[in-house]
Amino acid sequence: MGEELKKHPDYGFRTIWHKLDRPSMFLMDMRPLMWPVIVVADAKLADDIVKASPAMPYGATKSPTVSELHHLLGEESIIMLEGEEWKAVRKSFNPGFQPQYLHSLTSLVVGKANVFVSQMKSAAKKQEVVSLVHYTQALTLDIIGEVTMGHDMHAQSSKDEEQISDPEHLSPIQFPEALCVKLLWEVRVPIFFAALGQRPATMSLQKPYSKLDSRLATIVRTQTESRKPSKRSIMALAIQGQELTPALVKNTVDQLKTFIFAGEDTTAILLAYVFYHLSRTPHALEKLRAEHDAIFGDNTEQLLLTQMSAVMEKMTYTMAVVRETLRLNSPAGGSARMVPPGTGLIVETEAGKACLDGAIIYISHMLIHTREEYWGPDATNFNPDRFLDPSFEIPSGAWRPFERGPRSCIGLELALLEVRVILALTVRQFDFEKVGYDGITEEELYDNDLSLSKLVDAAVMVEC
C-alpha cells in the first residue's frame, strides 16, 4: 500500500476505471479522508460541466478542495475567485496572454532559452547525467519572471545544482521553485487534516511565502512607479492607467504568484516529457528536425525574433509533437470542479440519467486522453502524426490539457510559445537520452527524471 500511495491519484483512478469497464464517470467515496468525488472520463460529459450555461455562466465553479491553495496563491488569485470577481481579473490580464502581445516579448524567451542551451552544452561536453526537470524548471521560472512582470529572477544563474533547489539561492525574490511540485501535492492530499483545523503543509511554509508576497509587491511598485519607461510585461499591460492602490498591488501580487505556480512547473514538466518522447521515437525526432531545417536553416534566432508569427504557423509538426505530449502527459492532470446545488445539471450516462447538483467533479485528463474510442487502438502510444492526419477526426473535448470553457487556462498561448521556441533552439543541437529507464514503470517516470544530453555531431544551428 505504501508504494501505491507514492503514485499520482490518476493511476489509481485508471485502475479502478478499467475494473469498472471504463464508464463515463464513477464515484470515489473515501470519507472521512476526503470529500466524495465523481471522476469523469467522458469528453462530452466534461464539456457539459465546464461550458457556460444560464445556470452556470462561467461553467461549474472550482472545487472547494482548491481553497487549500489560498495560503500559497492568495485569496484574490484568479484560480480562487468566482463569478464577476473572476471575470474582472480575467478581463484585465487577457490582453497580455494574447499571441500578438506575447510575440512582442519573444526576445525575452529567446534570451532565457539561450542560457538553457549553454547549460546543456556544458553538460553534454562533460557527459554529465543531469536532472532535466531541474534545468527546465529554472528556465521556465526565468521566462515567467520576465514575461509576466519584467523581472529577471536569475533562476538559471547558480552553477551549483544543489543551490538550484535551495530557496535562499534560487532567485532575488527567494521563490522556492523546487518545492513547487511537492508543495502543491501536499496541500492537495491532507484534506482530513484541514477538517481538523490543521494545514501541515501550508502552515509550515507560510513564512517563506509571506516574504514572497513582500518581494513581489516591491517588484510591482518598482515596475510601475519608476520614472523610466517600464519593461513590457503582462503585468504592466494589465494595470496600465490604474492608480497603484494597496488593493491593486495585493490583487496583482496574487495573480503573479498564480502565474508562477501554475506555469513554471507545468511547462517544465511538459518540456522534459517532450525530450523524453523524442528520445524514444527516432522517426518523430527526425521529422521534427527536418521541419526545423526547412523553416529556419541557419537563422533560427533571427527568424524567431523578426518573423515570430510566420514561423509559428509553419511549425505544424512541432505543434503536433507538443499536442501529443500534452495528450499523454498532461501536467495539470485534470480539473476539479463543483456543480452548485440547485443548478439542475442532468447528464446522460450508460447507466441512465444522473443529477450532478452539489457534486465535486474531477475531470481526468489521463482517462479522456487515452480512450480508444477517441484516439484509436494506439491511444497509449506516442504518435504526433495523428494530429496531422486529415482522415482522423478528434471528437470535441477529447483533447483538453488546458481545460475548456470560460475558465480554460489563461496561460495556454504562453506555454505553447515557450515550448516551440525552446524546441527550435535545442532539438537540432542535442540528443536527450533517458538514464535508468529500463525496468521502471510509467508511474515511476516522474520521480526518475535523470537525463544525459549529447551534442548532435552535425548541428546546423547557429550558436548564439
PDB file of N, CA and C in Angstrom, residues 104-173:
ATOM      1  N   SER A 104       5.511  39.859 -29.104  1.00  0.00           N
ATOM      2  CA  SER A 104       6.342  41.048 -28.907  1.00  0.00           C
ATOM      3  C   SER A 104       7.354  40.856 -27.787  1.00  0.00           C
ATOM      4  N   LEU A 105       7.180  39.800 -27.004  1.00  0.00           N
ATOM      5  CA  LEU A 105       8.088  39.502 -25.896  1.00  0.00           C
ATOM      6  C   LEU A 105       9.018  38.338 -26.220  1.00  0.00           C
ATOM      7  N   THR A 106       9.065  37.951 -27.489  1.00  0.00           N
ATOM      8  CA  THR A 106       9.845  36.784 -27.894  1.00  0.00           C
ATOM      9  C   THR A 106      11.307  36.893 -27.499  1.00  0.00           C
ATOM     10  N   SER A 107      11.872  38.088 -27.573  1.00  0.00           N
ATOM     11  CA  SER A 107      13.295  38.250 -27.255  1.00  0.00           C
ATOM     12  C   SER A 107      13.599  37.829 -25.823  1.00  0.00           C
ATOM     13  N   LEU A 108      12.650  38.039 -24.921  1.00  0.00           N
ATOM     14  CA  LEU A 108      12.847  37.628 -23.531  1.00  0.00           C
ATOM     15  C   LEU A 108      12.914  36.110 -23.423  1.00  0.00           C
ATOM     16  N   VAL A 109      12.023  35.430 -24.155  1.00  0.00           N
ATOM     17  CA  VAL A 109      12.006  33.971 -24.134  1.00  0.00           C
ATOM     18  C   VAL A 109      13.279  33.413 -24.757  1.00  0.00           C
ATOM     19  N   VAL A 110      13.676  33.978 -25.896  1.00  0.00           N
ATOM     20  CA  VAL A 110      14.884  33.519 -26.579  1.00  0.00           C
ATOM     21  C   VAL A 110      16.115  33.722 -25.707  1.00  0.00           C
ATOM     22  N   GLY A 111      16.186  34.862 -25.041  1.00  0.00           N
ATOM     23  CA  GLY A 111      17.335  35.149 -24.185  1.00  0.00           C
ATOM     24  C   GLY A 111      17.496  34.119 -23.083  1.00  0.00           C
ATOM     25  N   LYS A 112      16.413  33.784 -22.434  1.00  0.00           N
ATOM     26  CA  LYS A 112      16.476  32.791 -21.356  1.00  0.00           C
ATOM     27  C   LYS A 112      16.706  31.385 -21.903  1.00  0.00           C
ATOM     28  N   ALA A 113      16.144  31.099 -23.076  1.00  0.00           N
ATOM     29  CA  ALA A 113      16.359  29.787 -23.692  1.00  0.00           C
ATOM     30  C   ALA A 113      17.828  29.594 -24.060  1.00  0.00           C
ATOM     31  N   ASN A 114      18.507  30.668 -24.458  1.00  0.00           N
ATOM     32  CA  ASN A 114      19.924  30.563 -24.796  1.00  0.00           C
ATOM     33  C   ASN A 114      20.772  30.210 -23.584  1.00  0.00           C
ATOM     34  N   VAL A 115      20.370  30.665 -22.393  1.00  0.00           N
ATOM     35  CA  VAL A 115      21.070  30.267 -21.169  1.00  0.00           C
ATOM     36  C   VAL A 115      20.931  28.761 -20.961  1.00  0.00           C
ATOM     37  N   PHE A 116      19.716  28.260 -21.183  1.00  0.00           N
ATOM     38  CA  PHE A 116      19.459  26.827 -21.068  1.00  0.00           C
ATOM     39  C   PHE A 116      20.321  26.045 -22.055  1.00  0.00           C
ATOM     40  N   VAL A 117      20.419  26.522 -23.292  1.00  0.00           N
ATOM     41  CA  VAL A 117      21.234  25.865 -24.307  1.00  0.00           C
ATOM     42  C   VAL A 117      22.690  25.795 -23.846  1.00  0.00           C
ATOM     43  N   SER A 118      23.193  26.891 -23.299  1.00  0.00           N
ATOM     44  CA  SER A 118      24.578  26.914 -22.820  1.00  0.00           C
ATOM     45  C   SER A 118      24.799  25.891 -21.715  1.00  0.00           C
ATOM     46  N   GLN A 119      23.830  25.778 -20.817  1.00  0.00           N
ATOM     47  CA  GLN A 119      23.955  24.808 -19.730  1.00  0.00           C
ATOM     48  C   GLN A 119      23.919  23.375 -20.263  1.00  0.00           C
ATOM     49  N   MET A 120      23.065  23.117 -21.244  1.00  0.00           N
ATOM     50  CA  MET A 120      23.010  21.786 -21.827  1.00  0.00           C
ATOM     51  C   MET A 120      24.300  21.460 -22.587  1.00  0.00           C
ATOM     52  N   LYS A 121      24.897  22.467 -23.235  1.00  0.00           N
ATOM     53  CA  LYS A 121      26.164  22.249 -23.929  1.00  0.00           C
ATOM     54  C   LYS A 121      27.261  21.870 -22.941  1.00  0.00           C
ATOM     55  N   SER A 122      27.260  22.561 -21.819  1.00  0.00           N
ATOM     56  CA  SER A 122      28.258  22.265 -20.798  1.00  0.00           C
ATOM     57  C   SER A 122      28.103  20.845 -20.276  1.00  0.00           C
ATOM     58  N   ALA A 123      26.869  20.454 -20.023  1.00  0.00           N
ATOM     59  CA  ALA A 123      26.610  19.098 -19.532  1.00  0.00           C
ATOM     60  C   ALA A 123      26.972  18.061 -20.590  1.00  0.00           C
ATOM     61  N   ALA A 124      26.689  18.383 -21.854  1.00  0.00           N
ATOM     62  CA  ALA A 124      26.970  17.439 -22.936  1.00  0.00           C
ATOM     63  C   ALA A 124      28.471  17.221 -23.110  1.00  0.00           C
ATOM     64  N   LYS A 125      29.219  18.299 -23.065  1.00  0.00           N
ATOM     65  CA  LYS A 125      30.670  18.175 -23.242  1.00  0.00           C
ATOM     66  C   LYS A 125      31.308  17.373 -22.117  1.00  0.00           C
ATOM     67  N   LYS A 126      30.729  17.480 -20.928  1.00  0.00           N
ATOM     68  CA  LYS A 126      31.252  16.735 -19.781  1.00  0.00           C
ATOM     69  C   LYS A 126      30.636  15.346 -19.663  1.00  0.00           C
ATOM     70  N   GLN A 127      29.649  15.067 -20.551  1.00  0.00           N
ATOM     71  CA  GLN A 127      28.903  13.806 -20.495  1.00  0.00           C
ATOM     72  C   GLN A 127      28.291  13.598 -19.111  1.00  0.00           C
ATOM     73  N   GLU A 128      27.754  14.684 -18.568  1.00  0.00           N
ATOM     74  CA  GLU A 128      27.135  14.637 -17.243  1.00  0.00           C
ATOM     75  C   GLU A 128      25.715  14.088 -17.325  1.00  0.00           C
ATOM     76  N   VAL A 129      25.352  13.327 -16.330  1.00  0.00           N
ATOM     77  CA  VAL A 129      23.968  12.910 -16.164  1.00  0.00           C
ATOM     78  C   VAL A 129      23.299  13.948 -15.275  1.00  0.00           C
ATOM     79  N   VAL A 130      22.251  14.553 -15.779  1.00  0.00           N
ATOM     80  CA  VAL A 130      21.615  15.652 -15.051  1.00  0.00           C
ATOM     81  C   VAL A 130      20.130  15.383 -14.874  1.00  0.00           C
ATOM     82  N   SER A 131      19.551  16.038 -13.894  1.00  0.00           N
ATOM     83  CA  SER A 131      18.101  16.026 -13.710  1.00  0.00           C
ATOM     84  C   SER A 131      17.526  17.084 -14.638  1.00  0.00           C
ATOM     85  N   LEU A 132      16.944  16.650 -15.737  1.00  0.00           N
ATOM     86  CA  LEU A 132      16.496  17.596 -16.748  1.00  0.00           C
ATOM     87  C   LEU A 132      15.434  18.538 -16.211  1.00  0.00           C
ATOM     88  N   VAL A 133      14.521  18.022 -15.408  1.00  0.00           N
ATOM     89  CA  VAL A 133      13.462  18.870 -14.854  1.00  0.00           C
ATOM     90  C   VAL A 133      14.052  19.998 -14.017  1.00  0.00           C
ATOM     91  N   HIS A 134      15.170  19.733 -13.349  1.00  0.00           N
ATOM     92  CA  HIS A 134      15.854  20.771 -12.576  1.00  0.00           C
ATOM     93  C   HIS A 134      16.138  21.980 -13.458  1.00  0.00           C
ATOM     94  N   TYR A 135      16.658  21.712 -14.644  1.00  0.00           N
ATOM     95  CA  TYR A 135      17.051  22.786 -15.552  1.00  0.00           C
ATOM     96  C   TYR A 135      15.842  23.409 -16.249  1.00  0.00           C
ATOM     97  N   THR A 136      14.873  22.594 -16.623  1.00  0.00           N
ATOM     98  CA  THR A 136      13.702  23.174 -17.287  1.00  0.00           C
ATOM     99  C   THR A 136      12.868  24.000 -16.309  1.00  0.00           C
ATOM    100  N   GLN A 137      12.870  23.637 -15.026  1.00  0.00           N
ATOM    101  CA  GLN A 137      12.154  24.448 -14.041  1.00  0.00           C
ATOM    102  C   GLN A 137      12.797  25.821 -13.902  1.00  0.00           C
ATOM    103  N   ALA A 138      14.120  25.842 -13.814  1.00  0.00           N
ATOM    104  CA  ALA A 138      14.813  27.124 -13.706  1.00  0.00           C
ATOM    105  C   ALA A 138      14.576  27.964 -14.961  1.00  0.00           C
ATOM    106  N   LEU A 139      14.594  27.313 -16.123  1.00  0.00           N
ATOM    107  CA  LEU A 139      14.343  28.009 -17.387  1.00  0.00           C
ATOM    108  C   LEU A 139      12.949  28.626 -17.421  1.00  0.00           C
ATOM    109  N   THR A 140      11.932  27.839 -17.122  1.00  0.00           N
ATOM    110  CA  THR A 140      10.571  28.363 -17.210  1.00  0.00           C
ATOM    111  C   THR A 140      10.296  29.409 -16.133  1.00  0.00           C
ATOM    112  N   LEU A 141      10.933  29.282 -14.988  1.00  0.00           N
ATOM    113  CA  LEU A 141      10.778  30.305 -13.954  1.00  0.00           C
ATOM    114  C   LEU A 141      11.367  31.623 -14.421  1.00  0.00           C
ATOM    115  N   ASP A 142      12.535  31.560 -15.057  1.00  0.00           N
ATOM    116  CA  ASP A 142      13.146  32.782 -15.600  1.00  0.00           C
ATOM    117  C   ASP A 142      12.244  33.424 -16.655  1.00  0.00           C
ATOM    118  N   ILE A 143      11.674  32.600 -17.525  1.00  0.00           N
ATOM    119  CA  ILE A 143      10.814  33.136 -18.579  1.00  0.00           C
ATOM    120  C   ILE A 143       9.567  33.772 -17.983  1.00  0.00           C
ATOM    121  N   ILE A 144       8.939  33.111 -17.045  1.00  0.00           N
ATOM    122  CA  ILE A 144       7.729  33.651 -16.435  1.00  0.00           C
ATOM    123  C   ILE A 144       8.014  34.963 -15.724  1.00  0.00           C
ATOM    124  N   GLY A 145       9.150  35.038 -15.040  1.00  0.00           N
ATOM    125  CA  GLY A 145       9.507  36.286 -14.366  1.00  0.00           C
ATOM    126  C   GLY A 145       9.614  37.443 -15.335  1.00  0.00           C
ATOM    127  N   GLU A 146      10.307  37.219 -16.453  1.00  0.00           N
ATOM    128  CA  GLU A 146      10.491  38.283 -17.446  1.00  0.00           C
ATOM    129  C   GLU A 146       9.185  38.637 -18.142  1.00  0.00           C
ATOM    130  N   VAL A 147       8.441  37.627 -18.572  1.00  0.00           N
ATOM    131  CA  VAL A 147       7.256  37.875 -19.386  1.00  0.00           C
ATOM    132  C   VAL A 147       6.097  38.420 -18.571  1.00  0.00           C
ATOM    133  N   THR A 148       5.886  37.905 -17.367  1.00  0.00           N
ATOM    134  CA  THR A 148       4.717  38.340 -16.598  1.00  0.00           C
ATOM    135  C   THR A 148       4.951  39.623 -15.832  1.00  0.00           C
ATOM    136  N   MET A 149       6.202  39.870 -15.359  1.00  0.00           N
ATOM    137  CA  MET A 149       6.409  41.064 -14.530  1.00  0.00           C
ATOM    138  C   MET A 149       7.659  41.864 -14.876  1.00  0.00           C
ATOM    139  N   GLY A 150       8.330  41.502 -15.978  1.00  0.00           N
ATOM    140  CA  GLY A 150       9.502  42.269 -16.372  1.00  0.00           C
ATOM    141  C   GLY A 150      10.634  42.191 -15.383  1.00  0.00           C
ATOM    142  N   HIS A 151      10.767  41.050 -14.711  1.00  0.00           N
ATOM    143  CA  HIS A 151      11.772  40.900 -13.660  1.00  0.00           C
ATOM    144  C   HIS A 151      12.645  39.687 -13.942  1.00  0.00           C
ATOM    145  N   ASP A 152      13.960  39.873 -13.861  1.00  0.00           N
ATOM    146  CA  ASP A 152      14.901  38.770 -14.059  1.00  0.00           C
ATOM    147  C   ASP A 152      15.081  38.038 -12.737  1.00  0.00           C
ATOM    148  N   MET A 153      14.624  36.808 -12.680  1.00  0.00           N
ATOM    149  CA  MET A 153      14.673  36.040 -11.442  1.00  0.00           C
ATOM    150  C   MET A 153      15.977  35.266 -11.266  1.00  0.00           C
ATOM    151  N   HIS A 154      16.824  35.248 -12.304  1.00  0.00           N
ATOM    152  CA  HIS A 154      18.143  34.627 -12.212  1.00  0.00           C
ATOM    153  C   HIS A 154      18.082  33.186 -11.711  1.00  0.00           C
ATOM    154  N   ALA A 155      17.029  32.482 -12.043  1.00  0.00           N
ATOM    155  CA  ALA A 155      16.893  31.102 -11.569  1.00  0.00           C
ATOM    156  C   ALA A 155      17.922  30.181 -12.199  1.00  0.00           C
ATOM    157  N   GLN A 156      18.431  30.551 -13.395  1.00  0.00           N
ATOM    158  CA  GLN A 156      19.426  29.713 -14.064  1.00  0.00           C
ATOM    159  C   GLN A 156      20.854  30.131 -13.753  1.00  0.00           C
ATOM    160  N   SER A 157      21.016  31.113 -12.868  1.00  0.00           N
ATOM    161  CA  SER A 157      22.344  31.691 -12.646  1.00  0.00           C
ATOM    162  C   SER A 157      23.257  30.812 -11.821  1.00  0.00           C
ATOM    163  N   SER A 158      22.688  30.043 -10.889  1.00  0.00           N
ATOM    164  CA  SER A 158      23.513  29.255  -9.987  1.00  0.00           C
ATOM    165  C   SER A 158      24.202  28.133 -10.729  1.00  0.00           C
ATOM    166  N   LYS A 159      25.522  27.992 -10.502  1.00  0.00           N
ATOM    167  CA  LYS A 159      26.277  26.902 -11.112  1.00  0.00           C
ATOM    168  C   LYS A 159      26.250  25.646 -10.247  1.00  0.00           C
ATOM    169  N   ASP A 160      25.838  25.818  -9.008  1.00  0.00           N
ATOM    170  CA  ASP A 160      25.773  24.691  -8.079  1.00  0.00           C
ATOM    171  C   ASP A 160      24.392  24.077  -8.153  1.00  0.00           C
ATOM    172  N   GLU A 161      24.285  22.841  -8.595  1.00  0.00           N
ATOM    173  CA  GLU A 161      22.975  22.207  -8.765  1.00  0.00           C
ATOM    174  C   GLU A 161      22.209  22.168  -7.450  1.00  0.00           C
ATOM    175  N   GLU A 162      22.942  22.012  -6.326  1.00  0.00           N
ATOM    176  CA  GLU A 162      22.252  21.951  -5.041  1.00  0.00           C
ATOM    177  C   GLU A 162      21.612  23.293  -4.712  1.00  0.00           C
ATOM    178  N   GLN A 163      22.248  24.376  -5.159  1.00  0.00           N
ATOM    179  CA  GLN A 163      21.696  25.689  -4.880  1.00  0.00           C
ATOM    180  C   GLN A 163      20.391  25.919  -5.616  1.00  0.00           C
ATOM    181  N   ILE A 164      20.230  25.286  -6.780  1.00  0.00           N
ATOM    182  CA  ILE A 164      19.006  25.482  -7.546  1.00  0.00           C
ATOM    183  C   ILE A 164      17.794  25.029  -6.746  1.00  0.00           C
ATOM    184  N   SER A 165      17.962  24.028  -5.903  1.00  0.00           N
ATOM    185  CA  SER A 165      16.841  23.523  -5.123  1.00  0.00           C
ATOM    186  C   SER A 165      16.722  24.220  -3.781  1.00  0.00           C
ATOM    187  N   ASP A 166      17.587  25.202  -3.527  1.00  0.00           N
ATOM    188  CA  ASP A 166      17.580  25.911  -2.259  1.00  0.00           C
ATOM    189  C   ASP A 166      16.878  27.249  -2.435  1.00  0.00           C
ATOM    190  N   PRO A 167      15.765  27.477  -1.729  1.00  0.00           N
ATOM    191  CA  PRO A 167      15.026  28.739  -1.882  1.00  0.00           C
ATOM    192  C   PRO A 167      15.875  29.969  -1.626  1.00  0.00           C
ATOM    193  N   GLU A 168      16.881  29.858  -0.773  1.00  0.00           N
ATOM    194  CA  GLU A 168      17.683  31.019  -0.426  1.00  0.00           C
ATOM    195  C   GLU A 168      18.604  31.443  -1.578  1.00  0.00           C
ATOM    196  N   HIS A 169      18.850  30.525  -2.523  1.00  0.00           N
ATOM    197  CA  HIS A 169      19.784  30.835  -3.611  1.00  0.00           C
ATOM    198  C   HIS A 169      19.110  30.909  -4.966  1.00  0.00           C
ATOM    199  N   LEU A 170      17.842  30.546  -5.022  1.00  0.00           N
ATOM    200  CA  LEU A 170      17.212  30.388  -6.329  1.00  0.00           C
ATOM    201  C   LEU A 170      17.074  31.693  -7.082  1.00  0.00           C
ATOM    202  N   SER A 171      16.556  32.745  -6.437  1.00  0.00           N
ATOM    203  CA  SER A 171      16.300  33.991  -7.145  1.00  0.00           C
ATOM    204  C   SER A 171      16.237  35.145  -6.174  1.00  0.00           C
ATOM    205  N   PRO A 172      16.280  36.384  -6.691  1.00  0.00           N
ATOM    206  CA  PRO A 172      16.233  37.556  -5.816  1.00  0.00           C
ATOM    207  C   PRO A 172      14.975  37.627  -4.967  1.00  0.00           C
ATOM    208  N   ILE A 173      13.875  37.024  -5.409  1.00  0.00           N
ATOM    209  CA  ILE A 173      12.678  37.081  -4.584  1.00  0.00           C
ATOM    210  C   ILE A 173      12.528  35.814  -3.758  1.00  0.00           C
TER     211      ILE A 173
END
